[in-house]
Short mmCIF file of C-alpha atoms in Angstrom, two decimals:
data_model
loop_
_atom_site.label_atom_id
_atom_site.label_comp_id
_atom_site.label_asym_id
_atom_site.label_seq_id
_atom_site.Cartn_x
_atom_site.Cartn_y
_atom_site.Cartn_z
CA UNK M 1 0.44 0.18 0.32
CA UNK M 2 1.35 3.39 -0.94
CA UNK M 3 1.91 5.87 1.80
CA UNK M 4 1.82 9.61 1.73
CA UNK M 5 5.18 10.04 1.26
CA UNK M 6 5.18 7.94 -1.66
CA UNK M 7 2.53 9.34 -3.51
CA UNK M 8 4.15 13.14 -3.07
CA UNK M 9 7.62 11.14 -4.27
CA UNK M 10 5.37 10.68 -7.65
CA UNK M 11 3.82 13.52 -7.73
CA UNK M 12 7.63 15.45 -7.96
CA UNK M 13 8.81 12.84 -9.95
CA UNK M 14 6.19 13.60 -12.70
CA UNK M 15 5.76 17.25 -12.55
CA UNK M 16 7.67 19.31 -15.36
CA UNK M 17 11.02 21.01 -15.22
CA UNK M 18 11.26 24.39 -13.62
CA UNK M 19 12.51 25.77 -17.10
CA UNK M 20 9.86 24.07 -19.10
CA UNK M 21 7.60 25.70 -17.09
CA UNK M 22 8.79 29.51 -17.50
CA UNK M 23 9.00 28.29 -21.45
CA UNK M 24 5.33 27.43 -21.15
CA UNK M 25 4.62 30.86 -19.45
CA UNK M 26 6.66 32.86 -21.91
CA UNK M 27 5.18 31.22 -25.34
CA UNK M 28 1.61 31.64 -23.84
CA UNK M 29 2.27 35.10 -23.28
CA UNK M 30 4.00 36.03 -26.78
CA UNK M 31 1.41 34.17 -28.60
CA UNK M 32 -1.17 36.43 -27.10
CA UNK M 33 0.76 39.20 -28.38
CA UNK M 34 1.29 37.46 -31.74
CA UNK M 35 -3.10 37.17 -31.37
CA UNK M 36 -3.57 40.71 -31.03
CA UNK M 37 -1.35 41.77 -33.92
CA UNK M 38 -3.26 39.76 -36.18
CA UNK M 39 -6.44 40.98 -35.15
CA UNK M 40 -5.41 44.79 -35.05
CA UNK M 41 -3.91 44.39 -38.38
CA UNK M 42 -7.01 42.34 -39.18
CA UNK M 43 -9.29 45.12 -38.20
CA UNK M 44 -7.40 47.92 -39.55
CA UNK M 45 -7.39 46.02 -42.94
CA UNK M 46 -11.54 46.00 -42.74
CA UNK M 47 -12.47 49.04 -42.13
CA UNK M 48 -9.50 50.96 -44.22
CA UNK M 49 -11.85 52.03 -47.10
CA UNK M 50 -8.42 53.32 -49.06
CA UNK M 51 -5.41 51.20 -50.20
CA UNK M 52 -3.11 50.04 -47.99
CA UNK M 53 -0.26 49.56 -50.96
CA UNK M 54 -0.25 50.63 -54.00
CA UNK M 55 -0.68 47.51 -55.96
CA UNK M 56 -3.93 46.79 -54.12
CA UNK M 57 -6.43 49.23 -56.46
CA UNK M 58 -4.81 48.09 -59.70
CA UNK M 59 -5.31 44.12 -58.63
CA UNK M 60 -9.04 45.25 -57.44
CA UNK M 61 -10.05 47.30 -60.81
CA UNK M 62 -8.97 43.82 -63.00
CA UNK M 63 -11.08 42.00 -60.28
CA UNK M 64 -13.92 44.29 -60.98
CA UNK M 65 -13.29 43.96 -64.97
CA UNK M 66 -13.23 40.10 -64.48
CA UNK M 67 -16.56 40.12 -62.61
CA UNK M 68 -18.71 42.78 -64.82
CA UNK M 69 -17.18 41.84 -68.26
CA UNK M 70 -15.88 38.38 -67.55
CA UNK M 71 -12.30 38.93 -68.98
CA UNK M 72 -9.15 39.86 -67.59
CA UNK M 73 -6.31 39.51 -70.18
CA UNK M 74 -6.55 41.61 -73.45
CA UNK M 75 -4.58 41.77 -76.67
CA UNK M 76 -0.82 43.21 -75.86
CA UNK M 77 -0.83 44.76 -79.40
CA UNK M 78 -4.55 46.73 -79.45
CA UNK M 79 -6.62 49.23 -77.23
CA UNK M 80 -7.41 48.91 -74.72
CA UNK M 81 -4.22 47.93 -73.37
CA UNK M 82 -4.74 46.32 -70.19
CA UNK M 83 -2.18 44.09 -68.83
CA UNK M 84 -2.56 41.41 -65.85
CA UNK M 85 0.45 40.84 -64.17
CA UNK M 86 -0.20 37.76 -62.41
CA UNK M 87 -2.15 34.47 -62.60
CA UNK M 88 -6.25 34.56 -62.71
CA UNK M 89 -6.46 32.44 -58.95
CA UNK M 90 -6.47 35.23 -57.00
CA UNK M 91 -8.73 37.55 -59.48
CA UNK M 92 -11.14 35.04 -59.55
CA UNK M 93 -11.84 34.67 -55.72
CA UNK M 94 -11.69 38.37 -55.57
CA UNK M 95 -14.50 38.64 -58.00
CA UNK M 96 -16.65 36.06 -56.52
CA UNK M 97 -16.38 37.74 -53.49
CA UNK M 98 -17.44 41.31 -54.88
CA UNK M 99 -19.97 39.42 -56.96
CA UNK M 100 -21.89 37.77 -53.60
CA UNK M 101 -21.38 41.99 -52.35
CA UNK M 102 -18.24 41.99 -50.37
CA UNK M 103 -16.35 45.70 -51.59
CA UNK M 104 -13.35 44.67 -53.81
CA UNK M 105 -10.58 45.88 -51.15
CA UNK M 106 -12.12 43.94 -48.21
CA UNK M 107 -12.59 41.07 -50.65
CA UNK M 108 -9.01 41.08 -51.43
CA UNK M 109 -7.76 41.58 -47.93
CA UNK M 110 -10.00 38.68 -46.70
CA UNK M 111 -8.52 36.28 -49.12
CA UNK M 112 -5.14 36.81 -47.97
CA UNK M 113 -5.96 36.89 -43.99
CA UNK M 114 -7.45 33.32 -44.68
CA UNK M 115 -4.26 32.26 -46.68
CA UNK M 116 -1.87 33.98 -44.15
CA UNK M 117 -3.98 31.75 -41.20
CA UNK M 118 -3.38 28.56 -43.23
CA UNK M 119 0.01 29.60 -43.57
CA UNK M 120 0.23 29.78 -39.59
CA UNK M 121 -1.99 26.01 -39.45
CA UNK M 122 0.62 24.53 -41.90
CA UNK M 123 3.45 25.75 -40.01
CA UNK M 124 2.17 24.31 -37.18
CA UNK M 125 1.64 20.98 -38.66
CA UNK M 126 4.76 20.58 -40.56
CA UNK M 127 6.99 21.37 -37.36
CA UNK M 128 5.06 19.04 -35.52
CA UNK M 129 5.44 16.32 -38.86
CA UNK M 130 9.73 16.53 -38.53
CA UNK M 131 10.04 17.19 -34.91
CA UNK M 132 7.30 15.39 -32.91
CA UNK M 133 6.96 17.93 -30.36
CA UNK M 134 4.07 20.19 -30.29
CA UNK M 135 6.35 23.12 -28.08
CA UNK M 136 8.28 23.64 -31.03
CA UNK M 137 5.40 23.79 -33.52
CA UNK M 138 3.85 26.89 -31.41
CA UNK M 139 6.72 28.39 -31.22
CA UNK M 140 7.31 28.68 -34.96
CA UNK M 141 3.56 29.45 -35.30
CA UNK M 142 4.19 32.42 -32.49
CA UNK M 143 7.39 33.82 -33.94
CA UNK M 144 5.54 33.58 -37.46
CA UNK M 145 2.88 35.90 -35.63
CA UNK M 146 5.01 38.09 -34.35
CA UNK M 147 6.86 38.55 -37.71
CA UNK M 148 6.01 41.77 -39.05
CA UNK M 149 5.90 41.54 -42.41
CA UNK M 150 4.33 38.24 -42.79
CA UNK M 151 1.21 39.70 -40.56
CA UNK M 152 1.43 43.32 -42.76
CA UNK M 153 1.22 41.58 -46.03
CA UNK M 154 -1.52 38.63 -44.60
CA UNK M 155 -3.73 41.79 -44.41
CA UNK M 156 -3.66 43.39 -48.00
CA UNK M 157 -5.46 42.78 -51.24
CA UNK M 158 -2.47 41.16 -52.90
CA UNK M 159 -1.35 37.84 -54.24
CA UNK M 160 1.52 37.20 -52.40
CA UNK M 161 0.10 35.52 -49.14
CA UNK M 162 -2.39 33.06 -51.48
CA UNK M 163 0.58 31.96 -53.54
CA UNK M 164 3.00 31.05 -50.43
CA UNK M 165 0.21 29.31 -48.91
CA UNK M 166 -0.57 27.11 -51.85
CA UNK M 167 3.84 26.49 -51.88
CA UNK M 168 3.24 25.94 -48.64
CA UNK M 169 0.64 23.47 -48.48
CA UNK M 170 2.55 21.67 -51.32
CA UNK M 171 5.64 21.11 -49.15
CA UNK M 172 3.34 20.18 -46.42
CA UNK M 173 1.49 17.34 -48.26
CA UNK M 174 5.00 16.11 -49.91
CA UNK M 175 6.70 16.15 -46.53
CA UNK M 176 3.46 13.48 -44.99
CA UNK M 177 4.66 11.64 -48.25
CA UNK M 178 8.26 11.56 -46.90
CA UNK M 179 8.21 11.31 -43.64
CA UNK M 180 4.80 9.28 -43.03
CA UNK M 181 4.75 7.37 -46.06
CA UNK M 182 0.93 8.90 -47.01
CA UNK M 183 -0.23 8.84 -50.22
CA UNK M 184 -0.58 12.77 -50.63
CA UNK M 185 1.92 13.22 -53.41
CA UNK M 186 -0.60 14.25 -55.71
CA UNK M 187 -2.04 17.02 -53.48
CA UNK M 188 1.29 18.17 -53.67
CA UNK M 189 1.18 18.30 -57.21
CA UNK M 190 -2.13 20.13 -57.12
CA UNK M 191 -1.34 22.41 -54.32
CA UNK M 192 2.06 23.61 -56.54
CA UNK M 193 -0.22 24.24 -59.73
CA UNK M 194 -2.45 26.38 -57.66
CA UNK M 195 0.38 28.35 -56.08
CA UNK M 196 1.82 29.00 -60.19
CA UNK M 197 -1.80 29.44 -60.98
CA UNK M 198 -1.60 32.49 -58.63
CA UNK M 199 1.49 34.11 -58.93
CA UNK M 200 4.07 33.10 -61.61
CA UNK M 201 7.40 33.30 -58.81
CA UNK M 202 5.72 30.38 -56.90
CA UNK M 203 8.05 28.55 -58.48
CA UNK M 204 10.37 27.39 -55.49
CA UNK M 205 7.67 24.66 -54.22
CA UNK M 206 7.75 22.94 -57.08
CA UNK M 207 11.34 22.87 -57.99
CA UNK M 208 12.41 21.98 -54.11
CA UNK M 209 10.09 19.13 -54.21
CA UNK M 210 10.84 17.74 -57.80
CA UNK M 211 14.38 18.03 -56.69
CA UNK M 212 13.91 15.94 -53.26
CA UNK M 213 11.60 13.19 -55.49
CA UNK M 214 15.27 12.88 -58.19
CA UNK M 215 17.71 12.90 -55.23
CA UNK M 216 15.24 10.12 -53.16
#
């Protein structure tokens, strides 16, 4: 029969180290700061009636043309000389939300915010997949949430966050295939293609995946 002293010894032995407790509390504090930063950026993006970057109104104008006229790309040698700098995915999503009644700038910002949140989720899952440590995964998410560049670009109506999210998803599904043996390589290809259909410069993920497949 266990005595009170034995029970106390077991409790002490199973208690988390002091350093781990301090680290957990710091992680919570910085996590709350990151959450507040993302929320404040999202609120500003939601209520700002004017552009936050010089590119926002250009993309919004082209998305409106797509929504109202059903076209996005014109001939380069005849009037009107409208040239879309990017691939159609972001325009299609923004035009779709506009047709549903969402203001153009807010529609684009909503897409970027959702893409940014998807990046945070994918970051958590990818780090956890490779490390097997939830604290490491949460640390990565908090650091990303505290990165001003990511938060700022995650709330503006531009193509960048969506293309990065698609590329990150491609790497995540490849990682599941590589680490866990899951049948997800097809989803990796779909996400890589979605990234390229959002922005032409989203070529890094497909190249990296291709080189890893060749090496293995």
